XYZ file of C-alpha atoms in Angstrom:
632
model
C 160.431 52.977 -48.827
C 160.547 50.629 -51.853
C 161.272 47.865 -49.493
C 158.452 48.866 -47.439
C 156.204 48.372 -50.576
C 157.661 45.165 -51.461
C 156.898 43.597 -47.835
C 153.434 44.864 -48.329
C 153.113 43.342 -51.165
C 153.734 39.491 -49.596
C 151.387 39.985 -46.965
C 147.823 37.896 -47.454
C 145.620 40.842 -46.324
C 143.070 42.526 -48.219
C 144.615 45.706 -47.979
C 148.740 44.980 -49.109
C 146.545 44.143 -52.676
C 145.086 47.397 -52.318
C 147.822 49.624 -52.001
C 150.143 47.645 -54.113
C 147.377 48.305 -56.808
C 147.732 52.257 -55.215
C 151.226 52.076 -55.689
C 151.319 51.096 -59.033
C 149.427 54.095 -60.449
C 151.372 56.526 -58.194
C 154.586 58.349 -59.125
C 157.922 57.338 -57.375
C 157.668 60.636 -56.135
C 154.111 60.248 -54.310
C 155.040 57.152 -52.868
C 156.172 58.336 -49.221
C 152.585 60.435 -49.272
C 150.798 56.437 -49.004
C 151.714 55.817 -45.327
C 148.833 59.182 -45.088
C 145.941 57.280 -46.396
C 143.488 56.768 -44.133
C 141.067 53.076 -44.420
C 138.110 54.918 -46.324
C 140.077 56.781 -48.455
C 141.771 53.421 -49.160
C 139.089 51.433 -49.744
C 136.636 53.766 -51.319
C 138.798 55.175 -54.285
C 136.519 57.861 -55.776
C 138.369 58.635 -58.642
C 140.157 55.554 -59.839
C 138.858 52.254 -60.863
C 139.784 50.415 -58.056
C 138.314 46.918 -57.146
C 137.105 46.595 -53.501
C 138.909 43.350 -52.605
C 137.385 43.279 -49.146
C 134.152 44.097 -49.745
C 134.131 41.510 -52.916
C 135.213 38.981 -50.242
C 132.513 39.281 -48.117
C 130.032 39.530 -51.081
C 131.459 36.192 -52.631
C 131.525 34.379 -49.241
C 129.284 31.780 -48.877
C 129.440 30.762 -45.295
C 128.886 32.845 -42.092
C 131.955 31.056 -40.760
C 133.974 33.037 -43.880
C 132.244 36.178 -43.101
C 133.438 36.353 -39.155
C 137.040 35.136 -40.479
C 136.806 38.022 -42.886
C 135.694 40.655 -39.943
C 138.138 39.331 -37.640
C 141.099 40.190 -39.652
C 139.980 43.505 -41.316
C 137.363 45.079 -38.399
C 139.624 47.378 -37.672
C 140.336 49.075 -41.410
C 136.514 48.521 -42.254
C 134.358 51.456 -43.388
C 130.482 51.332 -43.857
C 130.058 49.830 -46.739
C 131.936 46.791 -45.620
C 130.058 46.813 -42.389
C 126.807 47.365 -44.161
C 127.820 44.394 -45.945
C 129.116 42.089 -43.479
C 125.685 42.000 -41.640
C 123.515 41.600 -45.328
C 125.489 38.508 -45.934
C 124.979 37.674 -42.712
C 121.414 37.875 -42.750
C 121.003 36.225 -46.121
C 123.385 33.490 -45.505
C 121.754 32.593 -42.169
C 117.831 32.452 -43.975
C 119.106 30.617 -46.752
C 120.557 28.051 -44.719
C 124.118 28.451 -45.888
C 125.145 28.748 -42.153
C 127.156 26.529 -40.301
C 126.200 28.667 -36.759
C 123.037 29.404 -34.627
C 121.833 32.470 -33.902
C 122.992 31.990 -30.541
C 126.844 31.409 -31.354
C 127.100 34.294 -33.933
C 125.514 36.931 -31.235
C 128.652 35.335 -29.114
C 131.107 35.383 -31.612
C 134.239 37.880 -30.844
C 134.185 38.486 -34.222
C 130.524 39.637 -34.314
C 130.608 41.903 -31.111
C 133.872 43.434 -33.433
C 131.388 43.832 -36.220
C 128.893 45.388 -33.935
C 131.491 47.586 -31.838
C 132.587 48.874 -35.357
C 129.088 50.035 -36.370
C 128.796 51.855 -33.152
C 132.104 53.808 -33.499
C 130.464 54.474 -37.589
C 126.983 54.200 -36.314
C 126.020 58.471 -37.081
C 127.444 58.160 -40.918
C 125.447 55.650 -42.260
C 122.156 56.329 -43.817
C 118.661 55.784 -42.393
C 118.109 53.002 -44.968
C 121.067 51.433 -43.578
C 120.327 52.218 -40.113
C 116.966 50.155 -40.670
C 118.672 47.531 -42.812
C 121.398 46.888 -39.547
C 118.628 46.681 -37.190
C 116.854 44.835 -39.471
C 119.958 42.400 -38.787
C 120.852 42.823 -35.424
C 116.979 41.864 -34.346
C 116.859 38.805 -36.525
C 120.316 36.883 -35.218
C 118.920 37.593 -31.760
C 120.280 40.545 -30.322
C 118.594 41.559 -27.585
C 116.492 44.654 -27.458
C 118.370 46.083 -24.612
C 121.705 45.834 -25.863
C 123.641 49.223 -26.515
C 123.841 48.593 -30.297
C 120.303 48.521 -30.772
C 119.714 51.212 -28.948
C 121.732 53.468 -30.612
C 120.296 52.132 -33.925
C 116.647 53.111 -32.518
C 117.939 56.868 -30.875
C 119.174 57.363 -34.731
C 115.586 56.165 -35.754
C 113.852 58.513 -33.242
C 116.313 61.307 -34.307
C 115.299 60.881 -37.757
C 111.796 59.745 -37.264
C 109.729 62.611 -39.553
C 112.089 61.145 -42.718
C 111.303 57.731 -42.675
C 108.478 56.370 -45.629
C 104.988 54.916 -44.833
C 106.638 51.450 -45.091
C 109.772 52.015 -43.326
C 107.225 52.968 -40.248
C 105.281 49.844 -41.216
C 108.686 47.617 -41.195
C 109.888 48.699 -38.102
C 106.576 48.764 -36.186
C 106.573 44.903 -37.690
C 110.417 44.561 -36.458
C 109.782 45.546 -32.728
C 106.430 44.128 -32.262
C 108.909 41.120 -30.386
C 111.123 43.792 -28.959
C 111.543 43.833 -24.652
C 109.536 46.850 -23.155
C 111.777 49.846 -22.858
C 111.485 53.400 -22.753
C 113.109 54.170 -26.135
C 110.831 51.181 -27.376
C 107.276 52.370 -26.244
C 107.988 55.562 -27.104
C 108.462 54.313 -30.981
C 106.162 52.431 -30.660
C 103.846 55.823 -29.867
C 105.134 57.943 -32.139
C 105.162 55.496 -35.514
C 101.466 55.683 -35.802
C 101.271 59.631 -35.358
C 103.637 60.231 -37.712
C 102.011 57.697 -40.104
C 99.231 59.148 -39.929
C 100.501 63.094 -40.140
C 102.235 62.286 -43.454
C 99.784 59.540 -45.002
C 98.170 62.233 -47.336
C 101.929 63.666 -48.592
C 103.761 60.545 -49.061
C 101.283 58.072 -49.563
C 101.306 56.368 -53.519
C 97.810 56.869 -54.773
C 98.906 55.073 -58.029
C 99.972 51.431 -56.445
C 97.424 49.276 -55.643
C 99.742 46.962 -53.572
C 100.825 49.845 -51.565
C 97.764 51.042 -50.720
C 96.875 47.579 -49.341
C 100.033 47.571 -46.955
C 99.549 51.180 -45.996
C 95.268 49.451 -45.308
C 96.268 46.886 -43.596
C 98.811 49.173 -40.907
C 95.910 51.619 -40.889
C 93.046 48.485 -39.839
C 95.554 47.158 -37.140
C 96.551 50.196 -35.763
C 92.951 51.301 -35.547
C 93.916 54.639 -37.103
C 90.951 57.907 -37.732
C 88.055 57.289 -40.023
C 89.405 59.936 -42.190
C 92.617 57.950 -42.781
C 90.902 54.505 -43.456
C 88.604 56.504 -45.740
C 91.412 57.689 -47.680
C 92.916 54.854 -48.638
C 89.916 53.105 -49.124
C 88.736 55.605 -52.071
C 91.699 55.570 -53.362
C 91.776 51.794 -53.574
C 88.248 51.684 -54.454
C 89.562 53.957 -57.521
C 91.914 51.249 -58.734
C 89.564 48.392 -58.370
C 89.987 47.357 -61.651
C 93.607 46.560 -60.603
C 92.865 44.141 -57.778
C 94.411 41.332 -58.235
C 94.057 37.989 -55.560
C 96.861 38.773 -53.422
C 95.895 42.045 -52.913
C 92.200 40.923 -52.231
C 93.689 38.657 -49.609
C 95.013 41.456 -48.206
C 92.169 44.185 -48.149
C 89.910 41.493 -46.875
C 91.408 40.808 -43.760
C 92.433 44.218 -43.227
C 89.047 45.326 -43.282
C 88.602 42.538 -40.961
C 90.597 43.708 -38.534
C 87.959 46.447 -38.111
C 85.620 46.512 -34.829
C 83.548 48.810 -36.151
C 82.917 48.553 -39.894
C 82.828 51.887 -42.257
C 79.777 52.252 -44.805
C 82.462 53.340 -47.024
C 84.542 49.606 -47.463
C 81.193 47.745 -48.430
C 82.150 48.590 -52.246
C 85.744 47.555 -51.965
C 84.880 44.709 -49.558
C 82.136 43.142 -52.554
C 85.033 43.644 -55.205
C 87.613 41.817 -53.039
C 85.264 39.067 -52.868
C 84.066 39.322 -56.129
C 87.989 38.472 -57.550
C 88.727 35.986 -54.751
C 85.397 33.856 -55.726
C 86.347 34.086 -59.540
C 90.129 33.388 -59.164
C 89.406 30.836 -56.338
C 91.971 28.382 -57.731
C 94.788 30.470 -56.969
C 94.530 30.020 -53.481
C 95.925 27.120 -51.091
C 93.363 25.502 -49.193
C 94.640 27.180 -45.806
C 94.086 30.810 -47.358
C 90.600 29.949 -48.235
C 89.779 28.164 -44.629
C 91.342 31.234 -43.085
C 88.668 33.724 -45.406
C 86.003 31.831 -44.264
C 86.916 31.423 -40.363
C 87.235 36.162 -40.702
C 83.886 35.693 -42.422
C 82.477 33.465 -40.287
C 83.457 35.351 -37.171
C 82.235 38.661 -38.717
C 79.050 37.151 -39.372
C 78.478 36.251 -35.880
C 79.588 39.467 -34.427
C 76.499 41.034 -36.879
C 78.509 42.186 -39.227
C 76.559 40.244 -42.014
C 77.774 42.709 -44.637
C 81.127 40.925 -44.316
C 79.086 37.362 -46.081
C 79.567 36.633 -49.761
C 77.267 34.350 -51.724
C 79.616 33.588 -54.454
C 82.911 33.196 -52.335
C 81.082 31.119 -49.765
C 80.361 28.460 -53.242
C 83.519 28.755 -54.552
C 85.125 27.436 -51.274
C 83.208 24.355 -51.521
C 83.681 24.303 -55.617
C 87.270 24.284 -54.643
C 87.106 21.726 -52.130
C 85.306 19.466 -54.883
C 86.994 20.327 -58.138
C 90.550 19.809 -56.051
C 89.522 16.899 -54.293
C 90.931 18.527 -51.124
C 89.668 14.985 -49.188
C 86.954 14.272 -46.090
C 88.748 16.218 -43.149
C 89.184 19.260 -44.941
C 85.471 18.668 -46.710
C 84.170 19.442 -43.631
C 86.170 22.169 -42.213
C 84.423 24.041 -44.864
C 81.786 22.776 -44.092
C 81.346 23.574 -40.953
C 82.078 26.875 -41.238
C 79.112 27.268 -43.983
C 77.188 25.731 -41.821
C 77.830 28.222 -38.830
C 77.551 31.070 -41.656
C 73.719 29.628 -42.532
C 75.086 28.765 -46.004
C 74.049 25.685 -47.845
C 75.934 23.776 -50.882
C 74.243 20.946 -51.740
C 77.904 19.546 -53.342
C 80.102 19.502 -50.893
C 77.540 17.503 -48.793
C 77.271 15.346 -52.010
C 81.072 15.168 -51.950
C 81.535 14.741 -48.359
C 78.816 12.009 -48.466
C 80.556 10.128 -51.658
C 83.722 9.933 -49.577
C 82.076 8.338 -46.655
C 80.106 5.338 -48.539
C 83.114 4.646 -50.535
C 85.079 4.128 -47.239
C 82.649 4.246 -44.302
C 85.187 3.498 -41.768
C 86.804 7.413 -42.674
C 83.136 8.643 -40.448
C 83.695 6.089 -37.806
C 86.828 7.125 -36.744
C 87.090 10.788 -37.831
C 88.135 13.442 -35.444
C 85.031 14.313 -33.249
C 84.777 18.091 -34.787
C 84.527 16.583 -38.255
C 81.630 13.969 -37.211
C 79.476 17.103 -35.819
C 80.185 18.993 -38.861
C 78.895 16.478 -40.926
C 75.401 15.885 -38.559
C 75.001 19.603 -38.420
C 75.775 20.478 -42.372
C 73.451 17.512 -43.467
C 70.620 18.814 -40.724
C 71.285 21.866 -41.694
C 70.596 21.769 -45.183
C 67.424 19.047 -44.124
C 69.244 17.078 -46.492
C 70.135 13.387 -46.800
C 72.394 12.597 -49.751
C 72.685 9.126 -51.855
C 73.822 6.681 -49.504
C 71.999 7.877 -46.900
C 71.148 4.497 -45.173
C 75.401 3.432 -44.959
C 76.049 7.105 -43.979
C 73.454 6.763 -41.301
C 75.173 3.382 -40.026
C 78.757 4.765 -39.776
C 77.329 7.425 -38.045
C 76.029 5.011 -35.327
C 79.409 3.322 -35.065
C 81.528 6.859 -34.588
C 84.069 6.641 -32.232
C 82.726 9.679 -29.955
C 79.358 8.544 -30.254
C 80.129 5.479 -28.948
C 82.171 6.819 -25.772
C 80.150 9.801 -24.918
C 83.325 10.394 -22.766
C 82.972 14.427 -22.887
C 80.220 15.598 -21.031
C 81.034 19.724 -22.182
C 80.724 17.989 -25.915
C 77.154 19.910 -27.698
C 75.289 16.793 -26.920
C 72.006 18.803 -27.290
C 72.411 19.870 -30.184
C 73.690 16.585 -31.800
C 70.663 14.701 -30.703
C 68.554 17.827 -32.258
C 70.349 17.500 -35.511
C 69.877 13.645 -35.649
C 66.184 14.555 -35.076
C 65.743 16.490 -38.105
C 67.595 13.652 -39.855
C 64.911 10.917 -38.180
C 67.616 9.225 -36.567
C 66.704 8.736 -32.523
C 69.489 7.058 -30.957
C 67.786 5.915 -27.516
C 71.396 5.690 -25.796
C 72.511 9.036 -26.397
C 68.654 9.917 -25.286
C 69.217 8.338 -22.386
C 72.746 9.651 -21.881
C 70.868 13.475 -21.854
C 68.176 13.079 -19.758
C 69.868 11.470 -17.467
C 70.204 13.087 -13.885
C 73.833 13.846 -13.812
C 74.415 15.184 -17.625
C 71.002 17.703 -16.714
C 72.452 18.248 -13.225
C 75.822 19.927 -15.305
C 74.042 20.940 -18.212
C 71.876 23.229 -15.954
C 74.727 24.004 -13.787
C 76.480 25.754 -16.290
C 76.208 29.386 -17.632
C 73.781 28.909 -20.365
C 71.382 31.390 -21.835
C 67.819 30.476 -22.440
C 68.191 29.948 -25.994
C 70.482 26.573 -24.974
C 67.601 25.781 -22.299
C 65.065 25.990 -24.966
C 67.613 23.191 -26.948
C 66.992 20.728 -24.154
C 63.064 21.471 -24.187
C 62.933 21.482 -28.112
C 64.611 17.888 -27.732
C 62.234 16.790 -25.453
C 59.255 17.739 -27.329
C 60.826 15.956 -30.641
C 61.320 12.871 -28.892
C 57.590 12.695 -27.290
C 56.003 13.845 -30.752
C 57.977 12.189 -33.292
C 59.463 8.951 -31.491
C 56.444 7.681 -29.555
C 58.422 4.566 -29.192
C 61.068 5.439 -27.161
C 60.634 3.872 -23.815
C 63.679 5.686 -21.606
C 64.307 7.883 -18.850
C 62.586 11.779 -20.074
C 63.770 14.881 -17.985
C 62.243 15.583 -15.118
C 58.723 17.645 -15.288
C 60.097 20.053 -13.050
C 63.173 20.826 -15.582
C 60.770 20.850 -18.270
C 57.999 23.243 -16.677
C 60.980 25.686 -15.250
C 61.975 25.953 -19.130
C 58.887 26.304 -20.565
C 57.769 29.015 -17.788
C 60.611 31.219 -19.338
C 59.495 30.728 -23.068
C 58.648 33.456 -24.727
C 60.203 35.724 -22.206
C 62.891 36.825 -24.894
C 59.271 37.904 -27.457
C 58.838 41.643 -26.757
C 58.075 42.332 -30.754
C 55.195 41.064 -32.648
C 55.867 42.176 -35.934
C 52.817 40.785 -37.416
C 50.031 41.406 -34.908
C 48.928 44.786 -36.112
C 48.173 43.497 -39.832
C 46.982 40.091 -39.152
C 44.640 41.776 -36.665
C 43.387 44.418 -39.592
C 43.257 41.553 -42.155
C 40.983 39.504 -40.129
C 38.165 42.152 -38.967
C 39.477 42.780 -35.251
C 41.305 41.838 -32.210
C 39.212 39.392 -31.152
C 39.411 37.299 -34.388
C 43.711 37.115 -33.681
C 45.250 35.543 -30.740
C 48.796 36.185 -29.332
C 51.372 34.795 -27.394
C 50.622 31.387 -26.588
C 51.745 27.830 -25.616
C 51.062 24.810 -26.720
C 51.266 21.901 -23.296
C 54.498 20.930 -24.412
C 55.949 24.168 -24.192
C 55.741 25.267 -27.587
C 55.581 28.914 -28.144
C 53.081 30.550 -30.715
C 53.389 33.556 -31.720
C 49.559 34.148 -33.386
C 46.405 32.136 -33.438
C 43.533 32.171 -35.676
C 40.660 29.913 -36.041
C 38.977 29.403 -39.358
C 35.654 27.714 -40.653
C 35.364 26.023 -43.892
C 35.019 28.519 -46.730
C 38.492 30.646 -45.500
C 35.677 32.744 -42.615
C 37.709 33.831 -39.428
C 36.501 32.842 -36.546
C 36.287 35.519 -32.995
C 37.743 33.272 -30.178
C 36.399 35.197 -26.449
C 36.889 31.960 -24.414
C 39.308 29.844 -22.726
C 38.213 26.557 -20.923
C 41.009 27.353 -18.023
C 41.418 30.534 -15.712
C 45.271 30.498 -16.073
C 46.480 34.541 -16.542
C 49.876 33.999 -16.470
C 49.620 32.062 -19.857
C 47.753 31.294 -22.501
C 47.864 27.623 -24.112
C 46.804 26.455 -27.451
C 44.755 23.440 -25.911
C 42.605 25.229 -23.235
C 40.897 27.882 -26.385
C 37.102 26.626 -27.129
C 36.957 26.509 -30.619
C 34.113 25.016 -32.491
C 33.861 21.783 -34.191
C 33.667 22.729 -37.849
C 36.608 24.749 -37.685
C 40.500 24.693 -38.217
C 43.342 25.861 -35.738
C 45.893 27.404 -37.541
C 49.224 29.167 -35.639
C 51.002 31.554 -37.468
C 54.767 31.525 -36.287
C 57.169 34.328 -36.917
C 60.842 33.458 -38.629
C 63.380 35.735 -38.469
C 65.705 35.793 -40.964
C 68.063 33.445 -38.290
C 65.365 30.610 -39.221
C 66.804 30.186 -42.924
C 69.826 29.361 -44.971
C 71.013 32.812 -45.610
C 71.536 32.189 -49.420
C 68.145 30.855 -49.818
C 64.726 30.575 -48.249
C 65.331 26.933 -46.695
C 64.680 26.661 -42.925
C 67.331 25.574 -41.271
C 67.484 22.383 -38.609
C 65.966 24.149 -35.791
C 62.979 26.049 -37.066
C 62.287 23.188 -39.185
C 62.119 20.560 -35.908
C 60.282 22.625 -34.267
C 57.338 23.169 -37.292
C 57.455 19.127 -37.397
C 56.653 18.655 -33.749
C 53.686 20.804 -34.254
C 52.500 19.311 -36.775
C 52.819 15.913 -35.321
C 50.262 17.261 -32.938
C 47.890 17.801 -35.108
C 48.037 21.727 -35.637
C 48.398 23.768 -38.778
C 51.359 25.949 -39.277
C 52.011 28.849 -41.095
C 55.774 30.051 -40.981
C 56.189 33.793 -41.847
C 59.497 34.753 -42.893
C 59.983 38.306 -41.464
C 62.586 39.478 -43.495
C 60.596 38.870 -46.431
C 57.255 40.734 -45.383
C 59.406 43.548 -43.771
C 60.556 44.170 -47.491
C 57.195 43.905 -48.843
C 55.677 47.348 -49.716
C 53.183 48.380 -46.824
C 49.857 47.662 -49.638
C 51.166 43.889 -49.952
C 51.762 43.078 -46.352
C 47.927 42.240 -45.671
C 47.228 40.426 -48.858
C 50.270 38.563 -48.091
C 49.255 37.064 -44.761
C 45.884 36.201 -46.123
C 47.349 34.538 -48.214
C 49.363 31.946 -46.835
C 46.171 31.662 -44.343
C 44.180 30.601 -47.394
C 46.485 28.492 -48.642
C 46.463 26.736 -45.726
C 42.977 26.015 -45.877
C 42.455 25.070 -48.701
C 44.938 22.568 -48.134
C 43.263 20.902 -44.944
C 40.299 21.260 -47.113
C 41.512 19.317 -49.764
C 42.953 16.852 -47.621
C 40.099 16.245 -45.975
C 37.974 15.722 -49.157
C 41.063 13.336 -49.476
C 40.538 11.285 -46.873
C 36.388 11.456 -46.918
């Protein structure tokens, strides 16, 4: 038996070390007991200090190539703990690089499907940490969902279901969102957010603020009961003080995940915001692009609650103070722009780029040459430099081609308008008979057929000069036959109406000749008198225009338009490049506008609403008044 030891002891496994070091501590008398010990009682000494040569080997190794040379020789003597280990090494050699195989050629190693036949035959003694942790494994080298190993990993998931955490559900929800339809699979994927949300209230930590932001962010995607969502939210809301950015990150696009927003998240929602805006520098630029593409989107889906004043600035503050460059300039600023936001300095920054190096507008992508147009229109703003920012623009690449007839042509041409540029080729490009012929072709709504008439009546009131093709008056009429269709609410009739002595001192819904609609009409003599209007010179009763009223001499026209809050920058009273074209084509006609913001007189208390409207009617007057003194 002695020589049995001895011929143990020359052989290069793992396991002659271990039993020669067993051999040593036992008495000559024990030593025929050793041929007895089975491979866990070998290698998992309870009660002596025995080192673990195998599993130190697979710890230590530092190549996958060692690790399958390791389970190759010993698969057959390993317990869990060594198989545990085997695929953790594994898995961290393979992310860290250290790995001289693909995925693909350690799924088909003979020592791997070893590995994996072992944990099956061990597969119902290891723990459900471990049971995660190998499929955790399994599922990252690549294999497939199908395969008998990971389906006995999931049955001993299913079986043990009720015992796994909140973010052991949330990890293996996150694990299997790649997994291949199966039975077993979609009836996980069932269960995990039942049982999330059955235990939420007992195991969920009310203390961690990070936590609760995972636990938020399951809950927002999963679309889980109010009552849930509420309950994390308080008890986030509760350590708002602890918010820091990352976790901001998180709660904001969790929250954006939403269809239907809570009342309860506007508090946390304005305090995630609130730390992103003031720690703004901690982002990259890619998380702060990404903020503003959930708020932008949220914003247009009427879910204004979602915009931010101060994080809106301090994305273009960032853009500036890092000098992030022109491309990703206006990336931001586009989406401000389709928020309603103005910031006067990144326009100013955009702007210095471009007349230090013009040629960086000429030949910029064709999404960053509308954003600039539409931010500068936007804003009805024209920064230092104006006249070299206005050439480049001329000499832009996509200008120039006009290859892309689906490209917002419209609109361009609109926001050039409001910038007095008139560029008679892309005019002519327009209105000619095959971009109209598509343009009317397609599915547009009215508001984009109101675009086309909008550009039409800027480019016969305010460029008198241009001497090309127009749309056809049929196109034109058919457009402005529909105006006013979408006005069913005329917020300010019933006041104007009492302010001025009666109905027939206020008229409503009309048109100008050019299509213009108006939504009220009074008619004033010197002195601020209203005066009643009973006649029309034509016996049109489909519609009303401006031209046809008989008004007498002495007196002043003045329309009274309605702005809904839509019409201005949303972080301040500035109307934005539509409204605004459309007040300077009436005036070029001659008449006298009064915009009404609607938002602002629906906030007004009911006692100030008349008084207001007087108001700006007076003001109005006085001004022709004093102009025409001016001019006597």
């Amino acid at each position: 038996m002695v020589q049995t030891v001895v011929g143990l002891l020359h052989c290069r496994s793992v396991l002659s070390r271990t039993l020669l070091q067993q051999a040593r501590r036992a008495a000559p008398l024990n030593l025929p007991h050793l041929r007895w010990l089975s491979s866990k009682e070998i290698m998992q000494p309870s009660a002596v200090d025995t080192q673990d040569f195998l599993l130190h080997d697979i710890k230590s190794s530092t190549d996958t190539t060692r690790v399958m040379q390791i389970i190759g020789a010993h698969y057959t003597i390993m317990n869990n703990r060594h198989i545990m280990q085997s695929l953790k090494s594994l898995f961290d050699l393979k992310k860290s690089g250290n790995c001289s195989m693909t995925k693909q050629q350690i799924i088909n190693s003979p020592d791997f499907i070893k590995l994996c036949k072992r944990l099956k035959s061990q597969a119902r003694g290891i723990s459900l940490n471990d049971t995660i942790e190998a499929l955790k494994v399994v599922s990252y080298v690549g294999v497939p969902a199908n395969s008998t190993i990971v389906q006995i990993l999931l049955q001993l998931v299913r079986h043990r279901i009720n015992d796994l955490s909140l973010h052991q559900i949330i990890f293996l929800e996150f694990m299997m969102r790649n997994f291949e339809r199966s039975p077993l699979v979609d009836a996980l994927r069932i269960a995990f957010p039942l049982v999330f949300e059955a235990q939420l209230s007992l195991k969920m930590a009310y203390d961690d603020v990070t936590s609760l932001a995972e636990l938020l962010q399951y809950a927002c995607k999963k679309r889980l009961s109010d009552s849930s969502l509420n309950s994390i939210i308080e008890s986030l809301e509760k350590l708002s003080e602890d918010i820091n950015v990352k976790t901001a990150k998180s709660v904001v696009w969790s929250l954006c995940e939403l269809k239907t927003p809570l009342p309860s998240h506007q508090a946390l929602l304005t305090k995630c915001w609130d730390v992103l805006a003031q720690n703004i520098e901690e982002c990259s630029y890619v998380e702060i692009e990404d903020l503003l593409t959930w708020m932008m989107k949220k914003i247009s889906g009427k879910h204004t609650h979602f915009y931010h004043e101060g994080f809106a600035d301090s994305c273009a503050r960032y853009v500036v103070a890092k000098d992030c460059g022109f491309e990703e300039g206006t990336w931001v600023l586009r989406k401000l722009t389709r928020i309603g936001h103005i910031n006067i300095s990144l326009i100013d920054y955009i702007a210095e780029k471009i007349v230090n190096n013009p040629q960086i507008l000429e030949e910029c992508r064709t999404s960053s040459f509308f954003s600039v147009v539409s931010g500068m229109a936007n804003a009805g703003y024209k920064p230092m430099g104006w006249n070299c920012i206005q050439e480049a623009l001329m000499k832009n690449k996509t200008l120039i081609r006009k290859d892309k007839m689906e490209l917002p042509w419209i609109r361009l041409a609109l926001d050039f308008a409001v910038l007095d540029i008139f560029c008679p080729d892309l005019l002519q490009y327009i209105f000619e008979k095959e971009f109209l012929q598509q343009f009317l072709s397609r599915e547009y709504s009215l508001l984009d057929h109101l675009q086309l008439l909008l550009l039409y009546q800027a480019v016969v009131t305010l460029y008198p000069t241009y001497s090309g093709v127009l749309p056809p008056q049929n196109i034109i009429d058919m457009v402005i036959a529909h105006n006013g269709d979408h006005m069913q609410n005329f917020p300010l009739q019933a006041a104007m109406e009492k302010g001025m002595g009666g109905t027939s001192y206020v008229w409503t819904r009309l048109l100008t000749k050019l299509g213009h609609f108006i939504d009220h009409l009074v008619v004033m003599r010197k002195g601020g008198y209203p005066v009643a209007l009973n006649q029309i010179a034509s016996n049109s009763a489909l519609k009303t225009y401006v031209e046809d009223l008989l008004v007498p001499s002495d007196s002043q026209i003045i329309l009274v338009l309605c702005m809904p809050a839509s019409c201005y920058a949303i972080n301040c009273q500035r109307l934005r490049s539509v409204p605004s074209l459309t007040l300077r084509t009436l005036e070029a006609l001659g008449h006298s506008v009064v915009p009404v913001s609607v938002q602002h007189w629906m906030n007004l208390p009911d006692y100030e609403k008349i008084p207001y409207l007087m108001q700006n009617i007076k003001v109005k007057c006085e001004s022709l008044d004093s102009n025409e003194a001016i001019v006597h």
